[in-house]
PDB file of C-alpha atoms in Angstrom:
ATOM      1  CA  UNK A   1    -155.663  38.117 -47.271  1.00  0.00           C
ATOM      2  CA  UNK A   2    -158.483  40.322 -45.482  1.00  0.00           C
ATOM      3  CA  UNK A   3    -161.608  38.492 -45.027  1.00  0.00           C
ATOM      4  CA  UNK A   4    -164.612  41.548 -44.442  1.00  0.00           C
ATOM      5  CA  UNK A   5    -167.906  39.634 -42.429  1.00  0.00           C
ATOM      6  CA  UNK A   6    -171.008  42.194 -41.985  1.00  0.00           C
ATOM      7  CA  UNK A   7    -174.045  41.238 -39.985  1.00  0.00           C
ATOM      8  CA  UNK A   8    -176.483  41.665 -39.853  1.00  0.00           C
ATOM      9  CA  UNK A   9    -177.561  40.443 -43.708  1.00  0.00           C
ATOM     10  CA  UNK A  10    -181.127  42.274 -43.506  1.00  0.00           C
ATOM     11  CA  UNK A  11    -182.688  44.602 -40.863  1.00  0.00           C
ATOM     12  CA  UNK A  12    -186.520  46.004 -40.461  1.00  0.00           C
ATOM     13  CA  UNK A  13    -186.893  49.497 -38.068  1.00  0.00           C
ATOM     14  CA  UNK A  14    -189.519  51.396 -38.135  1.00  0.00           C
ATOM     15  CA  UNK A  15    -188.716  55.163 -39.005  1.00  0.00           C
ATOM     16  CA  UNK A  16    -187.219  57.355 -36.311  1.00  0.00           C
ATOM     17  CA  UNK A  17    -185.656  54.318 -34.672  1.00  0.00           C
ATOM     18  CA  UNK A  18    -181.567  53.754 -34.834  1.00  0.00           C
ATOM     19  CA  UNK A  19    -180.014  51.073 -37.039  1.00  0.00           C
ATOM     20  CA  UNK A  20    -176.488  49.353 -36.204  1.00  0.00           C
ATOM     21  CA  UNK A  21    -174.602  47.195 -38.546  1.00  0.00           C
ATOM     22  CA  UNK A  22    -171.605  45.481 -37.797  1.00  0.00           C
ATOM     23  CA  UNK A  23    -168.437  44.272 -39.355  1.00  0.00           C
ATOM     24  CA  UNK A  24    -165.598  42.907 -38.190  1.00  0.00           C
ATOM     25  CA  UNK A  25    -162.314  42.622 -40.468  1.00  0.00           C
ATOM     26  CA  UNK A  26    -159.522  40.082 -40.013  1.00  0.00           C
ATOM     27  CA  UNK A  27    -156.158  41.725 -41.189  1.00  0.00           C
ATOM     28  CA  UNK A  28    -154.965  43.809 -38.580  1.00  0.00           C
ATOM     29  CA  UNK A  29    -153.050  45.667 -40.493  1.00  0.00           C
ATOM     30  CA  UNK A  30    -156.116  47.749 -42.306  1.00  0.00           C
ATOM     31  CA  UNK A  31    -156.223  50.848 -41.809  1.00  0.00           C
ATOM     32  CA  UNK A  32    -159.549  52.285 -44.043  1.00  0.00           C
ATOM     33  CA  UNK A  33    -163.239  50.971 -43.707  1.00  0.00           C
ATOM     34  CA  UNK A  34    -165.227  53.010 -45.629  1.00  0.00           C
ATOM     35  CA  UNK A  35    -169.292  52.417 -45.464  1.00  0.00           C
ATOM     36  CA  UNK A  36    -171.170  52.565 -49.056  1.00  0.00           C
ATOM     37  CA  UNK A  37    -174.911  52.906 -49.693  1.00  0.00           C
ATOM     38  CA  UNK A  38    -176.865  51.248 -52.663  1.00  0.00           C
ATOM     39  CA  UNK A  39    -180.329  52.131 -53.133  1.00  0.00           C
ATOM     40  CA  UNK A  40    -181.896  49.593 -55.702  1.00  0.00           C
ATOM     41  CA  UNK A  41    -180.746  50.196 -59.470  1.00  0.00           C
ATOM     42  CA  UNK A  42    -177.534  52.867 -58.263  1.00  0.00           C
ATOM     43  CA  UNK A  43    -174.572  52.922 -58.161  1.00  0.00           C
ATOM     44  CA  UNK A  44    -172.883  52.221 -54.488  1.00  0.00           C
ATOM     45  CA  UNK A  45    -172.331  55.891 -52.841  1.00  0.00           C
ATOM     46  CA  UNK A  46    -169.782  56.538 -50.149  1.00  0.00           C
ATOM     47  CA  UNK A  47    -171.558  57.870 -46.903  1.00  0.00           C
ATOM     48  CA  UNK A  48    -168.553  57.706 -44.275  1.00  0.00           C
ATOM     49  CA  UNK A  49    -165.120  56.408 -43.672  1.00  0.00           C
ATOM     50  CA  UNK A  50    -162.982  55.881 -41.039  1.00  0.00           C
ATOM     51  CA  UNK A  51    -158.956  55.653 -40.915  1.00  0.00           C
ATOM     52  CA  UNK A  52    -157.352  53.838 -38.043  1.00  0.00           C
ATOM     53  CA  UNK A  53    -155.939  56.861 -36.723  1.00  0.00           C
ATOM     54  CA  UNK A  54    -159.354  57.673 -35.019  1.00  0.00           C
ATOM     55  CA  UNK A  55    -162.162  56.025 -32.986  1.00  0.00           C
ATOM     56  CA  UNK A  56    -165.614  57.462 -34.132  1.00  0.00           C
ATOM     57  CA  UNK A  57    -166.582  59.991 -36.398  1.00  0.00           C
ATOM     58  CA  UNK A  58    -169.884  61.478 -36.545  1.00  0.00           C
ATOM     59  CA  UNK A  59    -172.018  62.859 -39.740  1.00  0.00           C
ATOM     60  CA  UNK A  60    -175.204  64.501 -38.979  1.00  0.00           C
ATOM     61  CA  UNK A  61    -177.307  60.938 -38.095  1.00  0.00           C
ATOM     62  CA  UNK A  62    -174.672  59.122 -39.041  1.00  0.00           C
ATOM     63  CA  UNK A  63    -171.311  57.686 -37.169  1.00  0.00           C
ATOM     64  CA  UNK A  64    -169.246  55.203 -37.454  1.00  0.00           C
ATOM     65  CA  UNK A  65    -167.111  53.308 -34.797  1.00  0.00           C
ATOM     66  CA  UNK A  66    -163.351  51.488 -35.232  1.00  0.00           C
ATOM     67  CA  UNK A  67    -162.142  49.007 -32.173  1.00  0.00           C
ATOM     68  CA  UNK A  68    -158.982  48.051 -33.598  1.00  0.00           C
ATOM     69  CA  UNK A  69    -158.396  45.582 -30.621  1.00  0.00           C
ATOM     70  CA  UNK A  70    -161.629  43.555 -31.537  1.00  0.00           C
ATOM     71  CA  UNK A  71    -161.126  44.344 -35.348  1.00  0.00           C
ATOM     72  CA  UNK A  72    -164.282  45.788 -35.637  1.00  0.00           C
ATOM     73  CA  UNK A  73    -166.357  48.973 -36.906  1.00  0.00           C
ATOM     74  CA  UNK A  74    -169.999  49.431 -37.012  1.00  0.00           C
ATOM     75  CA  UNK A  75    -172.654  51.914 -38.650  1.00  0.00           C
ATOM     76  CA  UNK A  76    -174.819  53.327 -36.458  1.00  0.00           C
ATOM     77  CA  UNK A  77    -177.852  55.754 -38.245  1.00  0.00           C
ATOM     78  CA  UNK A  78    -180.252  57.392 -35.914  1.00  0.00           C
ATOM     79  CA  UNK A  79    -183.670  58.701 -36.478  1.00  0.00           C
ATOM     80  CA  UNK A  80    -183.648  56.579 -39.444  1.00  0.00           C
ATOM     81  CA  UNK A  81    -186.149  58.091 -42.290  1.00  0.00           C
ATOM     82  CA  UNK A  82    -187.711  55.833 -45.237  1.00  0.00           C
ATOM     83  CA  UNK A  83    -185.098  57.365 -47.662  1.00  0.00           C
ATOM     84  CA  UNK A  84    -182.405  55.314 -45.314  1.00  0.00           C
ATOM     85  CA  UNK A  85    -184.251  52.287 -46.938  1.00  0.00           C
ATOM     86  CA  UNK A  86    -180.954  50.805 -48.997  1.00  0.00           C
ATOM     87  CA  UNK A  87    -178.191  48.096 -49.225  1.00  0.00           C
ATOM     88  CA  UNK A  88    -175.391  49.101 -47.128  1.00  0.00           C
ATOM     89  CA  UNK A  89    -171.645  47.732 -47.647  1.00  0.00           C
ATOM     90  CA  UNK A  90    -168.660  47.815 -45.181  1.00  0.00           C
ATOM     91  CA  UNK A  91    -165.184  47.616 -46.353  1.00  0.00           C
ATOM     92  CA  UNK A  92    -161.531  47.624 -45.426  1.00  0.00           C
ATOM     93  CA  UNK A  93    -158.279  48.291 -47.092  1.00  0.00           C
ATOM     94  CA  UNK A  94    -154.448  48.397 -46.162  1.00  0.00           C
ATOM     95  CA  UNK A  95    -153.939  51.859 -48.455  1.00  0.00           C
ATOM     96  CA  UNK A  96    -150.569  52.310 -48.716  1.00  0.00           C
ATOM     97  CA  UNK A  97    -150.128  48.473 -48.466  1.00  0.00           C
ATOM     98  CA  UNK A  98    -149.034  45.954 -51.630  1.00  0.00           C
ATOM     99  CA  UNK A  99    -152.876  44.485 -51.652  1.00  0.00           C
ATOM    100  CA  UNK A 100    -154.615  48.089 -51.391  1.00  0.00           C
ATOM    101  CA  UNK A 101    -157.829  47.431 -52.787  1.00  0.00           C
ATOM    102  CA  UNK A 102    -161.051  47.671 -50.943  1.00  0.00           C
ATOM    103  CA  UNK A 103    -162.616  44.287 -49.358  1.00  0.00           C
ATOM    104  CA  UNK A 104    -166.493  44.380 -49.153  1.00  0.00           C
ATOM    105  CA  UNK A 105    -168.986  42.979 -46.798  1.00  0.00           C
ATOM    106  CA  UNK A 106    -171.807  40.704 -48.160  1.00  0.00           C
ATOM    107  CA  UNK A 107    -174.165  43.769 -47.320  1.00  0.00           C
ATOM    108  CA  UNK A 108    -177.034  44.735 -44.807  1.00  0.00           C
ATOM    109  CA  UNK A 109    -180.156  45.304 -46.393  1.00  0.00           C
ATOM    110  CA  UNK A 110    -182.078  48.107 -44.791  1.00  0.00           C
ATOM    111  CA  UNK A 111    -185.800  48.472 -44.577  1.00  0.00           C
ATOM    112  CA  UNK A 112    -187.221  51.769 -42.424  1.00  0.00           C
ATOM    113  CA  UNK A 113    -191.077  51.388 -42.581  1.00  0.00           C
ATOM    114  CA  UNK A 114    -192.964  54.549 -41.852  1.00  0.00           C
TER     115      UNK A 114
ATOM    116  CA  UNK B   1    -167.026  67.420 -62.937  1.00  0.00           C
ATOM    117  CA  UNK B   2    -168.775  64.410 -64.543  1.00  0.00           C
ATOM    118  CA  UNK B   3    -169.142  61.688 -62.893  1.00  0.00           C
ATOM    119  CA  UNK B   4    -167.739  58.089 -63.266  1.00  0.00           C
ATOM    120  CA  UNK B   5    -169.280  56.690 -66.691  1.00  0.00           C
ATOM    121  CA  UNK B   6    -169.278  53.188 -68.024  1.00  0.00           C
ATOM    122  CA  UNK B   7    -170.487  51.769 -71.111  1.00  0.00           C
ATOM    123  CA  UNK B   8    -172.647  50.119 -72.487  1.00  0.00           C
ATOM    124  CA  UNK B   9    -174.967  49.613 -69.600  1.00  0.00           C
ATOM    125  CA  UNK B  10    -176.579  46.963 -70.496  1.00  0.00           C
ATOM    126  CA  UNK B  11    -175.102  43.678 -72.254  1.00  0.00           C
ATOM    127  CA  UNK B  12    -176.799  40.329 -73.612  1.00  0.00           C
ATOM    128  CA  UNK B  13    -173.907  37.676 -74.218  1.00  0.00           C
ATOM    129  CA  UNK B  14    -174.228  33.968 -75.041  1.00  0.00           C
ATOM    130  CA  UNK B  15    -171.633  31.200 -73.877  1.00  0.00           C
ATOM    131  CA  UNK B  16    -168.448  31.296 -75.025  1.00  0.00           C
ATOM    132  CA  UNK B  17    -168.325  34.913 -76.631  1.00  0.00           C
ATOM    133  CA  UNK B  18    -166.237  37.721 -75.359  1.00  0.00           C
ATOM    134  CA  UNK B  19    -166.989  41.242 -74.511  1.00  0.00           C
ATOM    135  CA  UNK B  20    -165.436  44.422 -73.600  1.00  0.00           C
ATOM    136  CA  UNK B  21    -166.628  47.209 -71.028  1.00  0.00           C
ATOM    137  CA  UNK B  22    -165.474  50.577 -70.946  1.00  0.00           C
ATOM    138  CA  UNK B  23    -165.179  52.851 -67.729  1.00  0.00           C
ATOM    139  CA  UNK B  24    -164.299  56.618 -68.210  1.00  0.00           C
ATOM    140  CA  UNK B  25    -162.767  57.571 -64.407  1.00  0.00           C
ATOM    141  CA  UNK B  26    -163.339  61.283 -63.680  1.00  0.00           C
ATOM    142  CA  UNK B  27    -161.261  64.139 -64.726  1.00  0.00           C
ATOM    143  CA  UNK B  28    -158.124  63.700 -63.009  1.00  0.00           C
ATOM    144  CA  UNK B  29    -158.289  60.087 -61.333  1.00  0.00           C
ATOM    145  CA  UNK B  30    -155.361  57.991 -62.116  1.00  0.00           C
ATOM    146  CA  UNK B  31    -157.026  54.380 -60.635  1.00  0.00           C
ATOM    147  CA  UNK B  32    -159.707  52.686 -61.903  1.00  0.00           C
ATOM    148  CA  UNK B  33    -161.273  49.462 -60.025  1.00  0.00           C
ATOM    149  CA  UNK B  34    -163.008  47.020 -60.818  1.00  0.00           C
ATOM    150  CA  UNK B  35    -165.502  44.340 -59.046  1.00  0.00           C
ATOM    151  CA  UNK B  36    -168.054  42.310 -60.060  1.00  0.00           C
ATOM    152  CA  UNK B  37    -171.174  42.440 -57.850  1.00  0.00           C
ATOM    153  CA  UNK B  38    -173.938  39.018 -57.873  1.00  0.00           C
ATOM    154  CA  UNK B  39    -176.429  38.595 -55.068  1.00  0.00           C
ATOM    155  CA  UNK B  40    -174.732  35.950 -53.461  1.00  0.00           C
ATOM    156  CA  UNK B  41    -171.264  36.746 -53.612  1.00  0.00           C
ATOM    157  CA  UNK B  42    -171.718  41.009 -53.209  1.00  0.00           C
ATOM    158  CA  UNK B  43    -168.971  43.017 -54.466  1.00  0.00           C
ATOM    159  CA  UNK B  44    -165.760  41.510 -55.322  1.00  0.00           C
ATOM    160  CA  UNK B  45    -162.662  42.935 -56.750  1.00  0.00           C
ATOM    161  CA  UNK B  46    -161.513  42.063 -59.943  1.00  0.00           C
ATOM    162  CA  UNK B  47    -158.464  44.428 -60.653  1.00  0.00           C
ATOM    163  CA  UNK B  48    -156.975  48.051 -60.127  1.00  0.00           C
ATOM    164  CA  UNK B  49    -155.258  49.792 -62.943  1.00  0.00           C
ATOM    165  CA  UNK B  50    -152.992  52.662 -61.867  1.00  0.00           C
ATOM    166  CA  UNK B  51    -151.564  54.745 -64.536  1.00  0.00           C
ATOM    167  CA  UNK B  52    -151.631  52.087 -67.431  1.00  0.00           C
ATOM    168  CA  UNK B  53    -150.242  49.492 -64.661  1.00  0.00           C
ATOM    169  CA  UNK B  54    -151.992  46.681 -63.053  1.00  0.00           C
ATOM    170  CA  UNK B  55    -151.013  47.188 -59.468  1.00  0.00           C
ATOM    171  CA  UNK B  56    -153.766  44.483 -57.580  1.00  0.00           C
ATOM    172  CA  UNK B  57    -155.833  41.685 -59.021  1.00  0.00           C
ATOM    173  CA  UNK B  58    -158.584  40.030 -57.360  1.00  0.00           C
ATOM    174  CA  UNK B  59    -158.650  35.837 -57.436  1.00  0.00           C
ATOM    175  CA  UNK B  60    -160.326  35.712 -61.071  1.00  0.00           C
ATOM    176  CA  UNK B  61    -159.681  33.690 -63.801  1.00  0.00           C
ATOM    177  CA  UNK B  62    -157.590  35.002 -66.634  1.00  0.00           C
ATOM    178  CA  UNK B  63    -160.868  34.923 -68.780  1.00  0.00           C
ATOM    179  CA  UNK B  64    -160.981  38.368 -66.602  1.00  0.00           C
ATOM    180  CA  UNK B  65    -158.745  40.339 -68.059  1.00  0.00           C
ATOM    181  CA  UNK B  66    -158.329  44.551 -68.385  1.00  0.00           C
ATOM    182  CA  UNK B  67    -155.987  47.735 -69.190  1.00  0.00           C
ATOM    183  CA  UNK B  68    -155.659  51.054 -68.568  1.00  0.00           C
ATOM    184  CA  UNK B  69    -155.083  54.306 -71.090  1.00  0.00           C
ATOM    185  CA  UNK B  70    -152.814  57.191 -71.129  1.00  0.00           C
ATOM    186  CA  UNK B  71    -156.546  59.095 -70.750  1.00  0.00           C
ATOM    187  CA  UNK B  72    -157.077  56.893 -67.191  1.00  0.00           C
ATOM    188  CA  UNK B  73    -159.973  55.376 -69.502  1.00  0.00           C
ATOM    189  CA  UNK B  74    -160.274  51.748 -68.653  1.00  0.00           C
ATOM    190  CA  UNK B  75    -161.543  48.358 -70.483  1.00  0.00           C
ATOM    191  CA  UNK B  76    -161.963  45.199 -68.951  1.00  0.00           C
ATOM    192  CA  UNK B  77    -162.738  42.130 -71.242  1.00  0.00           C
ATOM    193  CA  UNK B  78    -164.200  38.581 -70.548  1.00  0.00           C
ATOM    194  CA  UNK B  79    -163.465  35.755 -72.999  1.00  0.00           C
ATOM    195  CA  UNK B  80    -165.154  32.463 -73.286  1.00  0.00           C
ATOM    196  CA  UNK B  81    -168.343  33.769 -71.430  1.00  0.00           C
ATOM    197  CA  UNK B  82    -169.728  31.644 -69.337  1.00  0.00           C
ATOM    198  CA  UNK B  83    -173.446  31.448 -67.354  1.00  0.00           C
ATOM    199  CA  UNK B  84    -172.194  32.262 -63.830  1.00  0.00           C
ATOM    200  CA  UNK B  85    -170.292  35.637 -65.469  1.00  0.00           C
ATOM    201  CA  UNK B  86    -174.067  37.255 -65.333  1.00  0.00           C
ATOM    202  CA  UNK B  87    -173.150  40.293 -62.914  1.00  0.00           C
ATOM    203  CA  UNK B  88    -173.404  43.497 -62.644  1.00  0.00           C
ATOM    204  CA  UNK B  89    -169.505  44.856 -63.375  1.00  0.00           C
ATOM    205  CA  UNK B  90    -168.817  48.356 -61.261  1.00  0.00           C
ATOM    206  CA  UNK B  91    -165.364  50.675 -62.131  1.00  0.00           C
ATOM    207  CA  UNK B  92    -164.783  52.732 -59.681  1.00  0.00           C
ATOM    208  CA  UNK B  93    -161.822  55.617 -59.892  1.00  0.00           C
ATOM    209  CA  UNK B  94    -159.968  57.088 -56.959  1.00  0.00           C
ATOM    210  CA  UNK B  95    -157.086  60.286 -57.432  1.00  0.00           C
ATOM    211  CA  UNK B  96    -154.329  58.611 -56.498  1.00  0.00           C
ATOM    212  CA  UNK B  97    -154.418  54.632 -55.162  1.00  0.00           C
ATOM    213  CA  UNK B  98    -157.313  52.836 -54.072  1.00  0.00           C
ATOM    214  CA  UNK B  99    -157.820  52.849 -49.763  1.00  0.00           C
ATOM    215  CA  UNK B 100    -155.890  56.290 -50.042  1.00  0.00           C
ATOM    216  CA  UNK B 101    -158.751  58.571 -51.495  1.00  0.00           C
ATOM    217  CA  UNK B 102    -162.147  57.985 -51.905  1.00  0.00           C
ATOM    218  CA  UNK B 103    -163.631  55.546 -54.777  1.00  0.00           C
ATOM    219  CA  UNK B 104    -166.564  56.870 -56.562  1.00  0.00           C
ATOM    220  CA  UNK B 105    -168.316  54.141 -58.710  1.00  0.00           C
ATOM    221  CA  UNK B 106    -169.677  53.992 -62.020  1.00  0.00           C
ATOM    222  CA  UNK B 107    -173.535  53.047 -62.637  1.00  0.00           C
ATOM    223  CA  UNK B 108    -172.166  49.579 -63.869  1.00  0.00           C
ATOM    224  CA  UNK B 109    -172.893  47.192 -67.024  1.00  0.00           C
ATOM    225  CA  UNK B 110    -175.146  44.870 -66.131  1.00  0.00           C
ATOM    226  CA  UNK B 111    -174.269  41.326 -68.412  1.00  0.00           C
ATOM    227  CA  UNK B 112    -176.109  38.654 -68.735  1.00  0.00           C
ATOM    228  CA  UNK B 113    -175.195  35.175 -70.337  1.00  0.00           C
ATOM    229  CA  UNK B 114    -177.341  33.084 -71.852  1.00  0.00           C
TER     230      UNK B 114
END
């Protein structure tokens, strides 16, 4: 089955720097890795996804990369702001697959000090 | 539309009971999800329920059980509770299958065993 690994597990920047977390997914036949946020006591919120159709996609300071070759995507946030300050999950899926649910990351913990 | 509600949210257990939690999907969504989410082992999927069908289960033990209503509505019970079941329990619903459409979590039940 799909085995998610997402480093790294915690990372300190100081505001307006950029942030990068990594994950890299072992079935190659996924085809969805959607990023989540979790800010302490919430509920995980989607912030991005990617299908394996397409190579980056951009949202305001956010973007997320897909190298299907390596089997991996990363998060990339620039000018990172205190409010970034949250637990962020990768995860990746076969939709459309027999085993379609979602396979998480352990999680990068995110700290932006002002 | 309202958002993904579960109940209760908060759930003291000792060993051995059972107990029931109850995820409301919203308006519309036809799968529910389910994962259990501990500090060291992050999120990890229990079981999908796609109209009233179980179409994925996660590697749980068949304490870990669930079901899905004609309403979407979803339960998942635990029987014979045991310590390491302490866990915050997330449902997340999706409009058609998990991995194709977005899942939107739930604010969770958080159980603890004693």
């Amino acid at each position: 089955g799909e085995n998610v690994e997402q480093h790294p597990s915690t990372l300190s920047v100081q505001e307006g720097d950029s942030a990068v977390i990594k994950c890299t997914y072992s079935d190659s036949a996924s085809n969805y890795f959607p990023w989540y946020k979790q800010e302490l006591g919430k509920r995980p919120q989607l912030i991005i996804d990617i299908r394996s159709n397409v190579g980056e996609k951009k949202d305001q300071r956010i973007a997320v990369t897909l190298n299907k070759t390596a089997k991996h995507f990363s998060l990339h946030i620039t000018e990172t702001q205190p409010e970034d300050s949250a637990v962020y999950f990768c995860a990746a899926t076969n939709y459309g697959g027999s085993q379609g649910n979602l396979i998480f990351g352990k999680g990068t913990k995110l700290s932006v000090k002002p | 539309k309202a958002g993904v509600t579960q109940t209760p949210r908060y759930l003291i257990k000792t060993r051995g009971q059972q107990v029931t939690l109850s995820c409301s999907p919203i308006s519309g969504h036809r799968s529910v999800s389910w994962y259990q989410q501990t500090p060291g082992q992050g999120l990890q999927f229990l079981f999908e329920y796609f109209s009233e069908t179980q179409r994925n289960k996660g590697n749980f033990p068949g304490r870990f059980s669930g079901r899905q209503f004609s309403n979407s509505r979803s339960e998942m019970n635990v029987s014979t509770l045991e310590l390491g079941d302490s866990a915050l329990y997330l449902c997340a619903s999706s409009l058609v299958l998990a991995g194709e459409d977005t899942q939107y979590f739930g604010p969770g039940t958080r159980l603890t065993v004693l």
